[in-house]
Amino acid sequence: MEESDNTSRRYIRNYQLYSRSSRKHLQIFGKRVDALGKDGSENAEVIVETDTFGSRVRIKGASSGFYLCMNARGKLIGKRRGKSRTCLWKELIDENKWTAFESVEFPGWNVAFNRRGRPRRATMIKRGKETQFMKRLLPKDKVTSNKPEFDFSHLTTQMHHRRRHSQHTTTYQ
């Protein structure tokens, strides 16, 4: 059994998870989870945090602050604290470029939604269209960057004149 890696740097990504079956985005409303989020909705934004160097991640609703977890019956739920193994997922990328999330606590059980956006009980599904997600970037008006914007330095006319003049002067010997 692998333990969480406390020495590696955590990598945090913000995006939307688009469900292939419901054709909408994953949302975490407190303890309730569904796949009915519209593009750009604040509830559709999720934060994916890496747990170890491998492909183990935790999925957190950006607006609610609740983590996506699975109980012992295979039901998807939201939890305030996401430190338990029931909130830990293995990120699997299929050959068709879709992503699936398999439970670390319950191997073989995946995050899945039906076409109406309701969560499917993990004990009743196989990996397929219902378990596939696409990572989508947030709309431009929703993106919050931690990086400062690049500031261009502007040349004054006097500096510009000096530069042009120094380029054209040549000295002959």
Coordinates of C-alpha atoms in Angstrom, one line a residue:
M1 CA 0.0 0.0 0.0
E2 CA 1.5 3.4 -1.1
E3 CA 1.5 6.2 1.4
S4 CA 1.2 9.9 0.6
D5 CA 4.4 11.6 -0.3
N6 CA 5.0 14.5 2.1
T7 CA 8.4 15.5 0.6
S8 CA 7.4 16.1 -3.0
R9 CA 6.1 19.5 -4.1
R10 CA 2.3 19.6 -4.6
Y11 CA 1.2 20.6 -8.1
I12 CA -2.2 22.4 -8.3
R13 CA -4.2 22.8 -11.5
N14 CA -7.5 24.7 -12.0
Y15 CA -9.8 23.5 -14.7
Q16 CA -13.2 22.0 -15.5
L17 CA -13.8 18.3 -15.9
Y18 CA -16.1 17.7 -18.9
S19 CA -18.1 14.5 -18.6
R20 CA -18.4 12.6 -21.9
S21 CA -21.7 10.9 -21.0
S22 CA -23.6 13.9 -19.6
R23 CA -21.9 16.5 -21.9
K24 CA -21.6 18.9 -19.0
H25 CA -19.0 19.6 -16.3
L26 CA -18.4 18.0 -12.9
Q27 CA -19.7 20.1 -9.9
I28 CA -19.2 19.6 -6.2
F29 CA -21.9 21.3 -4.1
G30 CA -21.0 20.4 -0.5
K31 CA -21.9 16.8 0.0
R32 CA -23.7 16.6 -3.3
V33 CA -21.9 15.8 -6.6
D34 CA -23.2 15.9 -10.2
A35 CA -22.2 16.4 -13.8
L36 CA -24.6 19.2 -14.8
G37 CA -22.3 22.3 -14.7
K38 CA -22.5 24.7 -17.6
D39 CA -19.3 26.0 -19.2
G40 CA -17.8 28.8 -17.1
S41 CA -20.1 28.2 -14.1
E42 CA -18.3 28.9 -10.8
N43 CA -19.4 25.5 -9.4
A44 CA -17.9 23.7 -12.4
E45 CA -14.3 24.9 -11.6
V46 CA -12.3 22.2 -9.8
I47 CA -8.9 22.2 -8.2
V48 CA -6.8 19.1 -8.9
E49 CA -4.0 18.6 -6.4
T50 CA -1.3 16.0 -6.8
D51 CA -0.7 13.8 -3.8
T52 CA 2.5 12.0 -5.0
F53 CA 4.9 12.1 -7.8
G54 CA 2.8 9.6 -9.7
S55 CA -0.7 10.1 -11.0
R56 CA -2.5 10.2 -7.6
V57 CA -4.7 13.3 -7.2
R58 CA -7.4 14.9 -5.0
I59 CA -10.2 16.8 -6.7
K60 CA -11.7 19.8 -4.9
G61 CA -14.6 22.1 -5.8
A62 CA -13.2 25.6 -6.1
S63 CA -16.3 27.4 -4.9
S64 CA -17.5 24.9 -2.3
G65 CA -14.1 23.8 -0.9
F66 CA -15.3 20.2 -0.6
Y67 CA -13.3 17.2 -2.0
L68 CA -14.7 14.5 -4.3
C69 CA -14.7 11.2 -2.4
M70 CA -16.2 7.7 -2.6
N71 CA -17.9 5.9 0.3
A72 CA -17.7 2.1 0.9
R73 CA -20.9 1.6 -1.0
G74 CA -19.4 3.1 -4.2
K75 CA -21.3 6.4 -4.0
L76 CA -19.7 9.7 -4.9
I77 CA -19.9 12.3 -2.1
G78 CA -18.3 15.6 -1.1
K79 CA -16.2 15.9 2.1
R80 CA -14.8 19.0 3.8
R81 CA -11.5 17.3 4.6
G82 CA -9.9 15.4 1.8
K83 CA -7.0 13.8 3.6
S84 CA -8.5 10.3 3.7
R85 CA -7.8 7.6 1.1
T86 CA -11.4 7.7 0.0
C87 CA -10.7 11.1 -1.5
L88 CA -7.6 10.0 -3.4
W89 CA -7.9 9.1 -7.1
K90 CA -5.5 7.6 -9.7
E91 CA -5.6 9.6 -12.9
L92 CA -5.7 7.3 -15.9
I93 CA -5.4 8.6 -19.4
D94 CA -7.0 6.4 -22.1
E95 CA -5.6 5.9 -25.6
N96 CA -8.3 8.1 -27.0
K97 CA -7.0 11.1 -24.8
W98 CA -10.0 11.0 -22.3
T99 CA -9.2 10.8 -18.6
A100 CA -10.7 8.4 -16.0
F101 CA -10.3 8.7 -12.2
E102 CA -10.0 5.4 -10.3
S103 CA -10.3 5.2 -6.5
V104 CA -7.1 4.4 -4.7
E105 CA -9.0 3.0 -1.7
F106 CA -11.3 0.8 -3.8
P107 CA -9.3 -0.3 -6.9
G108 CA -11.5 -0.9 -10.0
W109 CA -14.1 1.7 -8.9
N110 CA -14.2 4.8 -11.1
V111 CA -15.8 8.3 -11.0
A112 CA -18.8 7.9 -13.3
F113 CA -22.0 9.8 -14.3
N114 CA -25.0 8.8 -16.4
R115 CA -26.2 10.9 -19.3
R116 CA -28.5 12.9 -17.0
G117 CA -25.5 13.9 -14.9
R118 CA -26.3 11.8 -11.9
P119 CA -23.4 9.9 -10.2
R120 CA -23.3 6.2 -11.0
R121 CA -22.6 3.8 -8.2
A122 CA -19.1 2.5 -8.8
T123 CA -19.9 -1.2 -8.0
M124 CA -22.2 -1.3 -11.0
I125 CA -20.0 0.1 -13.8
K126 CA -17.1 -0.8 -16.1
R127 CA -14.7 1.6 -17.6
G128 CA -16.2 3.2 -20.6
K129 CA -18.0 6.4 -21.8
E130 CA -19.5 7.0 -18.3
T131 CA -16.1 7.2 -16.7
Q132 CA -14.4 9.4 -19.2
F133 CA -13.6 13.1 -18.7
M134 CA -11.9 15.8 -20.6
K135 CA -9.8 18.5 -18.8
R136 CA -11.0 21.9 -20.1
L137 CA -9.3 25.2 -19.4
L138 CA -11.3 27.9 -17.7
P139 CA -12.9 30.6 -19.8
K140 CA -10.6 33.6 -20.2
D141 CA -12.7 35.8 -17.9
K142 CA -12.5 33.3 -15.1
V143 CA -8.7 32.7 -15.2
T144 CA -6.8 34.0 -12.2
S145 CA -3.1 34.0 -12.6
N146 CA -0.6 34.2 -9.8
K147 CA 2.0 35.5 -12.2
P148 CA 2.4 39.2 -12.6
E149 CA 1.6 40.6 -16.0
F150 CA 4.6 41.3 -18.2
D151 CA 5.2 45.1 -18.3
F152 CA 6.8 46.4 -21.5
S153 CA 9.4 49.1 -21.0
H154 CA 8.7 52.0 -23.3
L155 CA 11.4 54.1 -24.9
T156 CA 11.2 57.8 -24.6
T157 CA 11.6 59.8 -27.8
Q158 CA 15.0 61.0 -26.6
M159 CA 16.2 57.4 -25.9
H160 CA 14.8 56.3 -29.3
H161 CA 16.7 59.1 -31.1
R162 CA 20.0 58.2 -29.4
R163 CA 19.6 54.6 -30.3
R164 CA 18.9 55.4 -34.0
H165 CA 21.7 57.9 -34.1
S166 CA 24.3 55.5 -32.6
Q167 CA 23.4 52.8 -35.1
H168 CA 24.0 55.0 -38.1
T169 CA 27.3 56.7 -37.1
T170 CA 30.3 55.0 -38.3
T171 CA 33.9 55.8 -37.8
Y172 CA 36.5 55.7 -40.6
Q173 CA 40.1 55.3 -40.1

